[in-house]
Amino acid sequence: MEYLNTAQELLDFIMRCKSPFHVVKEAGDLLNENGYTKLEETKEWSLVPGGKYYVTRNESSVIAFQIPESAFSSYQIIASHSDCPTFKVKGEDPFVTDGHYTRLNVEGYGGMIRSPWFDRPLSLAGRMVVRDGNSVKSVLVDAGRDLVTIPNLPIHLNRDINNGIKYSVQTDMLPILGDETAKDHFYELFLPDTAKEDILSMELYLYNRVEGSIWGASREFLSSGRLDDLQSAFGSLKGFLAAKATGQVNVCAIFDNEEVGSLTKQGADSSFLTETLQHINAACGKDTIAYHRDLAGSFLVSADNAHAFHPAHAEKYDPKSRVYMNGGVVIKQSANQKYTTDAVSEAVTKMLCEKAGVPCQVFANHADIPGGSTLGAILNSLVSVTSVDIGMAQLAMHSPYETAGAKDTAYLVQFAKTFFETTLVRNEHGFSLEEK
């Protein structure tokens, strides 16, 4: 069962990816191992046919691409995101003390399910920016051990706890760090060799320390934190790295801040993808008209996980468009354009799944219960290309411990590999699928 090896690879990847900064570091390591050259946005790019490159922004978003050996006329892009709903440490002095406990002042990041964050081992990771002579330097940090927890009130003091509670982050969910002395050695937990006065700022996020697992009567499921959207990011990147060079520019993009609207310089609603494609166009000696012509023939896959059918709540799902874990690639439809899928992109994706030997299924929201949006529509408003929204079916989306199918990551890897090895040629009726 080769898919179990891929599933375990995913869980290992997620455990190393404690924050968006760690996601990009891990992606960069994989790209380096596979012969990709890192480029800088502030420097001129010199690209060669067959060349493999990547560029990062804010250390939390990355775009990798491969130039084909011969002339190209389109881009094929898979995009996912590096962030997930969590809590972020806030303030210059983030310690809330009462003479006995020290808690961390945090705020919610994204639309998480709050209740599962209680009573479990948590830790902190992200980056700190330190003084380095006359410069500042960003340093990746991770406490690397069980560090904090958010305790519930006992049922004896809250008799309504099982009747539904509206939790306040500021009141109920500040994690306990330690006793009254905890703040005195907080920074040493991350940078023991750096003077406290040289740590100028930080971006730290809570993460769930419970390890992922593969479970079920036939080991058919897996559970972990951060499956949304690291399952898509990992599967897309693995397929991208495994694909042979073809007749178009292959692009694998992972953006930060999708869970909070993407309105940052490193988010999908920024210039990052547009400027990267423009850099490629210019470095390959093409003019502006050629760039827009190439975009018209391009194809974007927005990969962000989908809602698997929950057996206890059939009333929340469309009766005709339910999807299931281990059912393969989920094509997401929406009448109100929360998803970018149209009839052409759906048909192309079904043909790619067929070619890849991967099952696919189609998801649509209950007509009275609109679902969340993805980065697909945002990217499509900036780079006008034919696009489709896909994902892998999962339960408990936006919980700190989510569940998905053990087979589905391998399906996504194979789909992404096939997508990048197949040249999609735009014609007056749609697209043809060609190999080179």
Tab-separated table of C-alpha atoms in Angstrom:
chain	number	residue	atom	x	y	z
A	1	MET	CA	0.000	0.000	0.000
A	2	GLU	CA	2.247	2.740	-1.349
A	3	TYR	CA	-0.306	5.416	-0.495
A	4	LEU	CA	0.410	4.842	3.210
A	5	ASN	CA	4.027	5.903	2.643
A	6	THR	CA	2.794	9.123	1.033
A	7	ALA	CA	0.332	9.655	3.889
A	8	GLN	CA	3.126	9.280	6.447
A	9	GLU	CA	5.331	11.660	4.439
A	10	LEU	CA	2.517	14.214	4.659
A	11	LEU	CA	2.209	13.817	8.426
A	12	ASP	CA	5.984	14.174	8.850
A	13	PHE	CA	5.937	17.301	6.661
A	14	ILE	CA	3.117	18.829	8.701
A	15	MET	CA	4.920	18.172	11.977
A	16	ARG	CA	7.902	20.154	10.654
A	17	CYS	CA	5.662	22.973	9.390
A	18	LYS	CA	4.662	24.752	12.597
A	19	SER	CA	4.050	28.148	10.948
A	20	PRO	CA	3.879	29.596	7.423
A	21	PHE	CA	7.570	30.470	7.769
A	22	HIS	CA	8.388	26.832	8.452
A	23	VAL	CA	6.269	25.748	5.461
A	24	VAL	CA	8.331	27.904	3.120
A	25	LYS	CA	11.583	26.737	4.722
A	26	GLU	CA	10.571	23.090	4.187
A	27	ALA	CA	9.437	23.802	0.619
A	28	GLY	CA	12.740	25.567	-0.051
A	29	ASP	CA	14.696	22.584	1.262
A	30	LEU	CA	12.788	20.234	-1.069
A	31	LEU	CA	13.320	22.571	-4.019
A	32	ASN	CA	17.039	22.884	-3.284
A	33	GLU	CA	17.376	19.096	-3.084
A	34	ASN	CA	15.774	18.841	-6.525
A	35	GLY	CA	18.082	21.307	-8.233
A	36	TYR	CA	16.031	24.506	-8.020
A	37	THR	CA	17.840	27.844	-7.812
A	38	LYS	CA	16.582	30.535	-5.463
A	39	LEU	CA	16.021	33.951	-7.041
A	40	GLU	CA	15.651	37.360	-5.377
A	41	GLU	CA	12.864	39.782	-6.268
A	42	THR	CA	15.274	42.707	-5.894
A	43	LYS	CA	17.765	41.375	-8.458
A	44	GLU	CA	17.717	40.751	-12.187
A	45	TRP	CA	16.746	37.249	-13.226
A	46	SER	CA	18.784	35.266	-15.743
A	47	LEU	CA	16.726	32.259	-16.833
A	48	VAL	CA	17.764	29.462	-19.171
A	49	PRO	CA	15.735	26.836	-21.069
A	50	GLY	CA	15.187	23.860	-18.800
A	51	GLY	CA	16.046	25.965	-15.756
A	52	LYS	CA	14.386	25.367	-12.382
A	53	TYR	CA	13.847	28.289	-10.014
A	54	TYR	CA	11.934	29.581	-7.015
A	55	VAL	CA	11.352	32.880	-5.257
A	56	THR	CA	9.984	33.663	-1.791
A	57	ARG	CA	8.239	36.685	-0.309
A	58	ASN	CA	8.100	37.553	3.394
A	59	GLU	CA	9.596	34.111	4.096
A	60	SER	CA	6.014	32.816	4.211
A	61	SER	CA	5.051	32.502	0.511
A	62	VAL	CA	6.910	30.741	-2.279
A	63	ILE	CA	6.527	30.375	-6.041
A	64	ALA	CA	8.533	27.701	-7.873
A	65	PHE	CA	8.672	27.320	-11.642
A	66	GLN	CA	10.373	25.377	-14.403
A	67	ILE	CA	11.214	26.799	-17.826
A	68	PRO	CA	10.708	24.284	-20.673
A	69	GLU	CA	13.555	23.422	-23.024
A	70	SER	CA	11.770	24.953	-26.035
A	71	ALA	CA	9.677	28.075	-26.604
A	72	PHE	CA	6.516	28.271	-24.508
A	73	SER	CA	3.144	29.957	-24.885
A	74	SER	CA	1.371	29.328	-21.579
A	75	TYR	CA	1.662	28.790	-17.827
A	76	GLN	CA	0.187	25.917	-15.819
A	77	ILE	CA	-0.207	26.828	-12.172
A	78	ILE	CA	-1.249	25.056	-8.982
A	79	ALA	CA	-1.757	27.355	-5.984
A	80	SER	CA	-2.356	26.516	-2.311
A	81	HIS	CA	-1.724	28.269	1.010
A	82	SER	CA	0.706	27.984	3.920
A	83	ASP	CA	-1.361	29.386	6.801
A	84	CYS	CA	-4.099	27.886	8.964
A	85	PRO	CA	-6.498	29.148	11.656
A	86	THR	CA	-4.696	29.526	14.965
A	87	PHE	CA	-3.793	32.111	17.609
A	88	LYS	CA	-1.107	34.753	17.251
A	89	VAL	CA	0.818	36.330	20.123
A	90	LYS	CA	0.121	40.069	20.196
A	91	GLY	CA	1.547	43.218	21.713
A	92	GLU	CA	4.946	44.574	22.736
A	93	ASP	CA	4.486	43.091	26.212
A	94	PRO	CA	2.449	39.895	25.612
A	95	PHE	CA	2.393	38.670	29.206
A	96	VAL	CA	-0.725	38.744	31.362
A	97	THR	CA	0.188	38.097	34.999
A	98	ASP	CA	-1.718	37.951	38.289
A	99	GLY	CA	1.112	37.154	40.691
A	100	HIS	CA	0.684	33.411	40.272
A	101	TYR	CA	0.119	32.604	36.573
A	102	THR	CA	1.623	34.074	33.426
A	103	ARG	CA	-0.615	33.889	30.367
A	104	LEU	CA	0.116	34.961	26.800
A	105	ASN	CA	-1.935	37.717	25.203
A	106	VAL	CA	-3.185	36.301	21.889
A	107	GLU	CA	-5.785	36.984	19.236
A	108	GLY	CA	-7.504	34.626	16.849
A	109	TYR	CA	-6.050	34.236	13.373
A	110	GLY	CA	-8.646	33.063	10.858
A	111	GLY	CA	-11.969	31.365	11.462
A	112	MET	CA	-11.062	28.486	13.727
A	113	ILE	CA	-13.262	26.085	15.686
A	114	ARG	CA	-12.386	27.293	19.187
A	115	SER	CA	-13.493	24.505	21.519
A	116	PRO	CA	-10.915	21.850	20.462
A	117	TRP	CA	-8.047	24.184	21.383
A	118	PHE	CA	-8.734	23.601	25.078
A	119	ASP	CA	-6.910	21.054	27.242
A	120	ARG	CA	-4.251	19.897	24.827
A	121	PRO	CA	-0.459	20.391	24.573
A	122	LEU	CA	0.379	23.489	22.540
A	123	SER	CA	3.559	25.265	21.584
A	124	LEU	CA	4.786	28.364	19.752
A	125	ALA	CA	6.671	28.842	16.487
A	126	GLY	CA	7.264	31.542	13.906
A	127	ARG	CA	10.030	34.078	13.531
A	128	MET	CA	11.866	36.690	15.559
A	129	VAL	CA	13.662	39.681	14.106
A	130	VAL	CA	16.924	40.511	15.857
A	131	ARG	CA	19.517	43.250	15.756
A	132	ASP	CA	22.584	42.329	13.687
A	133	GLY	CA	24.960	45.288	13.901
A	134	ASN	CA	23.344	48.046	11.862
A	135	SER	CA	20.929	45.587	10.273
A	136	VAL	CA	18.004	43.422	11.301
A	137	LYS	CA	17.862	39.684	10.704
A	138	SER	CA	14.884	37.341	10.660
A	139	VAL	CA	15.342	34.076	12.561
A	140	LEU	CA	13.064	31.030	12.335
A	141	VAL	CA	12.090	29.867	15.843
A	142	ASP	CA	10.217	26.974	17.442
A	143	ALA	CA	9.956	26.177	21.147
A	144	GLY	CA	9.950	22.531	20.065
A	145	ARG	CA	8.231	21.146	23.164
A	146	ASP	CA	4.946	21.218	25.048
A	147	LEU	CA	4.929	24.814	26.264
A	148	VAL	CA	1.425	26.159	26.925
A	149	THR	CA	-2.153	25.016	27.343
A	150	ILE	CA	-5.620	26.584	27.416
A	151	PRO	CA	-7.564	24.997	30.311
A	152	ASN	CA	-11.319	24.666	30.453
A	153	LEU	CA	-13.325	25.523	33.519
A	154	PRO	CA	-14.414	22.292	35.263
A	155	ILE	CA	-18.014	21.290	34.732
A	156	HIS	CA	-18.664	21.898	38.448
A	157	LEU	CA	-18.076	25.634	37.894
A	158	ASN	CA	-19.788	25.804	34.522
A	159	ARG	CA	-22.835	23.534	34.499
A	160	ASP	CA	-23.771	24.711	30.993
A	161	ILE	CA	-20.496	23.685	29.406
A	162	ASN	CA	-22.179	20.857	27.463
A	163	ASN	CA	-25.061	23.067	26.339
A	164	GLY	CA	-23.023	25.183	23.987
A	165	ILE	CA	-20.573	27.898	25.000
A	166	LYS	CA	-19.665	31.101	23.191
A	167	TYR	CA	-15.980	31.438	23.963
A	168	SER	CA	-14.249	34.803	24.208
A	169	VAL	CA	-10.638	34.680	23.048
A	170	GLN	CA	-9.638	37.568	25.307
A	171	THR	CA	-11.360	36.165	28.389
A	172	ASP	CA	-11.366	32.386	28.018
A	173	MET	CA	-8.527	31.460	25.682
A	174	LEU	CA	-5.289	33.103	26.760
A	175	PRO	CA	-2.836	30.176	27.100
A	176	ILE	CA	-1.017	29.593	30.377
A	177	LEU	CA	2.755	29.860	29.893
A	178	GLY	CA	3.928	29.249	33.458
A	179	ASP	CA	4.124	30.767	36.915
A	180	GLU	CA	4.812	34.426	37.718
A	181	THR	CA	8.481	34.118	36.610
A	182	ALA	CA	7.753	32.735	33.120
A	183	LYS	CA	8.094	36.046	31.310
A	184	ASP	CA	11.622	36.522	32.651
A	185	HIS	CA	13.026	33.709	30.535
A	186	PHE	CA	10.470	33.594	27.692
A	187	TYR	CA	12.865	34.750	24.957
A	188	GLU	CA	15.515	32.260	26.076
A	189	LEU	CA	13.124	29.481	25.060
A	190	PHE	CA	13.658	30.472	21.438
A	191	LEU	CA	17.005	32.295	21.166
A	192	PRO	CA	19.101	31.364	24.218
A	193	ASP	CA	22.251	32.963	22.794
A	194	THR	CA	20.663	36.300	21.889
A	195	ALA	CA	20.360	39.190	24.336
A	196	LYS	CA	16.743	40.119	25.055
A	197	GLU	CA	17.352	43.749	24.051
A	198	ASP	CA	18.500	42.561	20.600
A	199	ILE	CA	15.183	40.808	19.915
A	200	LEU	CA	13.270	43.639	18.299
A	201	SER	CA	10.028	41.988	17.182
A	202	MET	CA	8.341	38.639	16.714
A	203	GLU	CA	5.563	36.802	14.906
A	204	LEU	CA	4.650	33.738	16.957
A	205	TYR	CA	1.738	31.352	16.399
A	206	LEU	CA	0.260	28.616	18.554
A	207	TYR	CA	0.359	25.114	17.143
A	208	ASN	CA	-1.063	21.799	18.244
A	209	ARG	CA	1.625	19.408	19.510
A	210	VAL	CA	-0.448	16.225	19.095
A	211	GLU	CA	1.218	14.140	16.401
A	212	GLY	CA	-0.690	13.092	13.322
A	213	SER	CA	-1.824	9.491	12.978
A	214	ILE	CA	-3.132	7.033	10.399
A	215	TRP	CA	-6.128	5.173	11.776
A	216	GLY	CA	-9.342	3.282	11.043
A	217	ALA	CA	-10.222	-0.411	10.722
A	218	SER	CA	-8.190	-0.609	7.499
A	219	ARG	CA	-5.955	2.403	8.229
A	220	GLU	CA	-8.086	4.375	5.790
A	221	PHE	CA	-8.043	7.748	7.574
A	222	LEU	CA	-5.462	10.172	8.861
A	223	SER	CA	-5.735	12.998	11.358
A	224	SER	CA	-3.439	15.925	12.036
A	225	GLY	CA	-3.330	19.614	12.638
A	226	ARG	CA	-2.994	21.932	9.637
A	227	LEU	CA	-4.364	19.537	7.005
A	228	ASP	CA	-6.124	22.590	5.579
A	229	ASP	CA	-4.181	23.484	3.534
A	230	LEU	CA	-0.861	21.697	3.970
A	231	GLN	CA	-2.269	18.527	2.428
A	232	SER	CA	-2.814	20.489	-0.777
A	233	ALA	CA	0.508	22.318	-0.519
A	234	PHE	CA	2.473	19.105	0.075
A	235	GLY	CA	0.663	17.076	-2.602
A	236	SER	CA	0.955	19.838	-5.197
A	237	LEU	CA	4.655	20.363	-4.515
A	238	LYS	CA	5.430	16.630	-4.604
A	239	GLY	CA	3.667	16.268	-7.945
A	240	PHE	CA	5.422	19.368	-9.278
A	241	LEU	CA	8.849	17.999	-8.328
A	242	ALA	CA	8.090	14.598	-9.838
A	243	ALA	CA	6.883	15.972	-13.178
A	244	LYS	CA	9.032	15.961	-16.304
A	245	ALA	CA	9.582	19.190	-18.217
A	246	THR	CA	6.910	19.834	-20.877
A	247	GLY	CA	5.910	22.552	-23.303
A	248	GLN	CA	4.698	25.199	-20.835
A	249	VAL	CA	6.047	26.971	-17.759
A	250	ASN	CA	5.027	24.874	-14.749
A	251	VAL	CA	4.329	26.928	-11.613
A	252	CYS	CA	3.715	25.769	-8.034
A	253	ALA	CA	2.685	28.579	-5.676
A	254	ILE	CA	2.056	28.544	-1.919
A	255	PHE	CA	0.636	31.779	-0.479
A	256	ASP	CA	0.337	33.039	3.086
A	257	ASN	CA	-2.660	34.746	4.728
A	258	GLU	CA	-5.473	33.000	2.849
A	259	GLU	CA	-7.303	32.427	6.133
A	260	VAL	CA	-7.493	36.168	6.835
A	261	GLY	CA	-8.403	37.439	3.367
A	262	SER	CA	-5.083	37.397	1.455
A	263	LEU	CA	-4.744	41.207	1.628
A	264	THR	CA	-0.989	41.279	2.289
A	265	LYS	CA	2.087	41.653	0.108
A	266	GLN	CA	2.588	37.887	0.387
A	267	GLY	CA	-1.060	36.895	0.008
A	268	ALA	CA	-2.884	35.716	-3.104
A	269	ASP	CA	-4.474	39.173	-3.404
A	270	SER	CA	-1.089	40.776	-3.990
A	271	SER	CA	1.266	41.341	-6.890
A	272	PHE	CA	3.381	38.270	-6.081
A	273	LEU	CA	2.095	35.890	-8.755
A	274	THR	CA	1.596	38.626	-11.353
A	275	GLU	CA	5.078	40.048	-10.872
A	276	THR	CA	6.673	36.604	-10.879
A	277	LEU	CA	5.064	35.739	-14.203
A	278	GLN	CA	6.079	39.144	-15.572
A	279	HIS	CA	9.673	38.533	-14.433
A	280	ILE	CA	9.642	35.198	-16.276
A	281	ASN	CA	8.169	36.806	-19.385
A	282	ALA	CA	10.802	39.562	-19.460
A	283	ALA	CA	13.730	37.249	-18.648
A	284	CYS	CA	12.698	35.013	-21.550
A	285	GLY	CA	12.754	37.980	-23.948
A	286	LYS	CA	9.017	38.373	-24.410
A	287	ASP	CA	7.063	41.628	-24.647
A	288	THR	CA	3.852	42.678	-22.892
A	289	ILE	CA	1.567	41.519	-25.712
A	290	ALA	CA	3.162	38.076	-25.637
A	291	TYR	CA	2.637	37.956	-21.875
A	292	HIS	CA	-1.088	38.603	-22.152
A	293	ARG	CA	-1.373	36.151	-25.041
A	294	ASP	CA	0.348	33.481	-22.953
A	295	LEU	CA	-2.001	34.173	-20.021
A	296	ALA	CA	-5.008	33.689	-22.294
A	297	GLY	CA	-3.837	30.141	-22.965
A	298	SER	CA	-2.924	29.323	-19.352
A	299	PHE	CA	-4.615	27.200	-16.684
A	300	LEU	CA	-4.796	27.616	-12.896
A	301	VAL	CA	-5.656	24.964	-10.310
A	302	SER	CA	-6.614	26.411	-6.924
A	303	ALA	CA	-5.999	23.602	-4.416
A	304	ASP	CA	-7.722	24.072	-1.060
A	305	ASN	CA	-9.422	21.268	0.845
A	306	ALA	CA	-13.137	20.460	0.620
A	307	HIS	CA	-15.853	19.440	3.093
A	308	ALA	CA	-16.316	15.677	3.343
A	309	PHE	CA	-19.816	14.460	4.137
A	310	HIS	CA	-20.362	14.178	7.907
A	311	PRO	CA	-22.510	11.104	8.710
A	312	ALA	CA	-24.215	12.771	11.699
A	313	HIS	CA	-25.306	15.914	9.857
A	314	ALA	CA	-26.751	15.074	6.459
A	315	GLU	CA	-28.958	18.180	6.661
A	316	LYS	CA	-25.914	20.445	6.217
A	317	TYR	CA	-24.990	19.056	2.795
A	318	ASP	CA	-26.404	19.228	-0.685
A	319	PRO	CA	-28.298	15.949	-1.197
A	320	LYS	CA	-26.824	15.407	-4.685
A	321	SER	CA	-23.246	16.711	-4.340
A	322	ARG	CA	-21.733	14.964	-1.336
A	323	VAL	CA	-18.058	14.021	-1.357
A	324	TYR	CA	-16.163	11.489	0.715
A	325	MET	CA	-12.684	10.911	2.031
A	326	ASN	CA	-10.575	8.585	-0.154
A	327	GLY	CA	-12.804	9.533	-3.083
A	328	GLY	CA	-9.997	11.369	-4.863
A	329	VAL	CA	-9.811	14.892	-6.242
A	330	VAL	CA	-12.810	17.065	-5.365
A	331	ILE	CA	-13.899	19.565	-8.018
A	332	LYS	CA	-15.696	22.433	-6.301
A	333	GLN	CA	-18.647	24.210	-7.938
A	334	SER	CA	-20.427	27.390	-6.873
A	335	ALA	CA	-23.175	29.400	-8.546
A	336	ASN	CA	-22.020	32.607	-6.816
A	337	GLN	CA	-18.349	32.214	-7.838
A	338	LYS	CA	-16.948	31.409	-4.418
A	339	TYR	CA	-15.116	28.847	-6.539
A	340	THR	CA	-13.710	29.580	-9.999
A	341	THR	CA	-14.729	26.315	-11.635
A	342	ASP	CA	-16.624	26.617	-14.914
A	343	ALA	CA	-17.809	23.960	-17.354
A	344	VAL	CA	-14.591	24.009	-19.397
A	345	SER	CA	-12.210	23.852	-16.436
A	346	GLU	CA	-14.296	21.106	-14.812
A	347	ALA	CA	-14.226	19.025	-17.992
A	348	VAL	CA	-10.451	19.465	-18.381
A	349	THR	CA	-9.904	18.470	-14.739
A	350	LYS	CA	-12.027	15.343	-15.150
A	351	MET	CA	-9.955	14.368	-18.195
A	352	LEU	CA	-6.729	14.966	-16.274
A	353	CYS	CA	-7.985	12.777	-13.421
A	354	GLU	CA	-8.891	10.061	-15.910
A	355	LYS	CA	-5.457	10.306	-17.500
A	356	ALA	CA	-3.789	10.163	-14.085
A	357	GLY	CA	-5.830	7.154	-12.992
A	358	VAL	CA	-7.219	9.179	-10.100
A	359	PRO	CA	-10.885	9.178	-9.007
A	360	CYS	CA	-12.674	12.510	-8.819
A	361	GLN	CA	-15.914	13.797	-7.335
A	362	VAL	CA	-17.878	17.039	-7.501
A	363	PHE	CA	-18.833	19.174	-4.506
A	364	ALA	CA	-21.478	21.888	-4.279
A	365	ASN	CA	-22.702	23.635	-1.139
A	366	HIS	CA	-26.200	23.247	0.284
A	367	ALA	CA	-28.162	26.042	-1.402
A	368	ASP	CA	-29.034	27.621	1.956
A	369	ILE	CA	-25.582	27.214	3.543
A	370	PRO	CA	-22.877	29.071	1.610
A	371	GLY	CA	-19.391	27.692	2.143
A	372	GLY	CA	-16.069	29.464	2.432
A	373	SER	CA	-14.125	30.968	-0.430
A	374	THR	CA	-10.644	30.067	-1.694
A	375	LEU	CA	-7.655	31.825	-3.195
A	376	GLY	CA	-8.754	30.792	-6.690
A	377	ALA	CA	-11.185	33.658	-7.260
A	378	ILE	CA	-8.681	36.163	-5.855
A	379	LEU	CA	-5.888	34.991	-8.146
A	380	ASN	CA	-8.250	34.852	-11.103
A	381	SER	CA	-9.096	38.530	-10.668
A	382	LEU	CA	-5.387	39.385	-10.958
A	383	VAL	CA	-4.243	36.843	-13.544
A	384	SER	CA	-7.084	36.130	-15.957
A	385	VAL	CA	-6.674	32.465	-16.836
A	386	THR	CA	-8.976	29.471	-17.073
A	387	SER	CA	-9.173	28.064	-13.557
A	388	VAL	CA	-10.658	25.331	-11.403
A	389	ASP	CA	-11.041	24.915	-7.650
A	390	ILE	CA	-10.164	21.514	-6.268
A	391	GLY	CA	-9.365	20.004	-2.869
A	392	MET	CA	-9.249	16.772	-0.923
A	393	ALA	CA	-12.261	15.838	1.217
A	394	GLN	CA	-11.784	16.309	4.956
A	395	LEU	CA	-13.755	16.469	8.201
A	396	ALA	CA	-13.517	19.091	10.969
A	397	MET	CA	-12.066	21.808	8.743
A	398	HIS	CA	-10.491	24.624	10.819
A	399	SER	CA	-10.167	22.450	13.903
A	400	PRO	CA	-6.662	22.119	15.408
A	401	TYR	CA	-6.962	18.389	14.615
A	402	GLU	CA	-8.572	17.572	11.261
A	403	THR	CA	-9.299	14.303	9.450
A	404	ALA	CA	-8.814	13.235	5.835
A	405	GLY	CA	-8.509	10.109	3.702
A	406	ALA	CA	-5.236	8.189	3.819
A	407	LYS	CA	-5.349	7.566	0.047
A	408	ASP	CA	-6.089	11.107	-1.059
A	409	THR	CA	-2.644	12.686	-0.758
A	410	ALA	CA	-1.229	10.087	-3.158
A	411	TYR	CA	-4.133	10.848	-5.508
A	412	LEU	CA	-3.288	14.552	-5.401
A	413	VAL	CA	0.407	13.912	-6.060
A	414	GLN	CA	-0.459	11.830	-9.122
A	415	PHE	CA	-2.980	14.407	-10.342
A	416	ALA	CA	-0.464	17.255	-9.968
A	417	LYS	CA	2.273	15.259	-11.724
A	418	THR	CA	-0.072	14.504	-14.636
A	419	PHE	CA	-1.217	18.138	-14.806
A	420	PHE	CA	2.365	19.388	-15.055
A	421	GLU	CA	3.368	16.719	-17.590
A	422	THR	CA	0.413	17.467	-19.866
A	423	THR	CA	0.459	20.572	-22.051
A	424	LEU	CA	-3.010	22.134	-22.113
A	425	VAL	CA	-3.445	23.862	-25.466
A	426	ARG	CA	-6.198	26.477	-25.685
A	427	ASN	CA	-8.441	26.372	-28.758
A	428	GLU	CA	-11.694	28.023	-29.788
A	429	HIS	CA	-13.794	25.371	-28.019
A	430	GLY	CA	-11.725	24.756	-24.869
A	431	PHE	CA	-8.461	22.870	-24.400
A	432	SER	CA	-6.722	19.830	-25.833
A	433	LEU	CA	-4.425	17.676	-23.699
A	434	GLU	CA	-1.038	17.057	-25.256
A	435	GLU	CA	2.191	15.434	-24.124
A	436	LYS	CA	5.667	16.514	-25.169
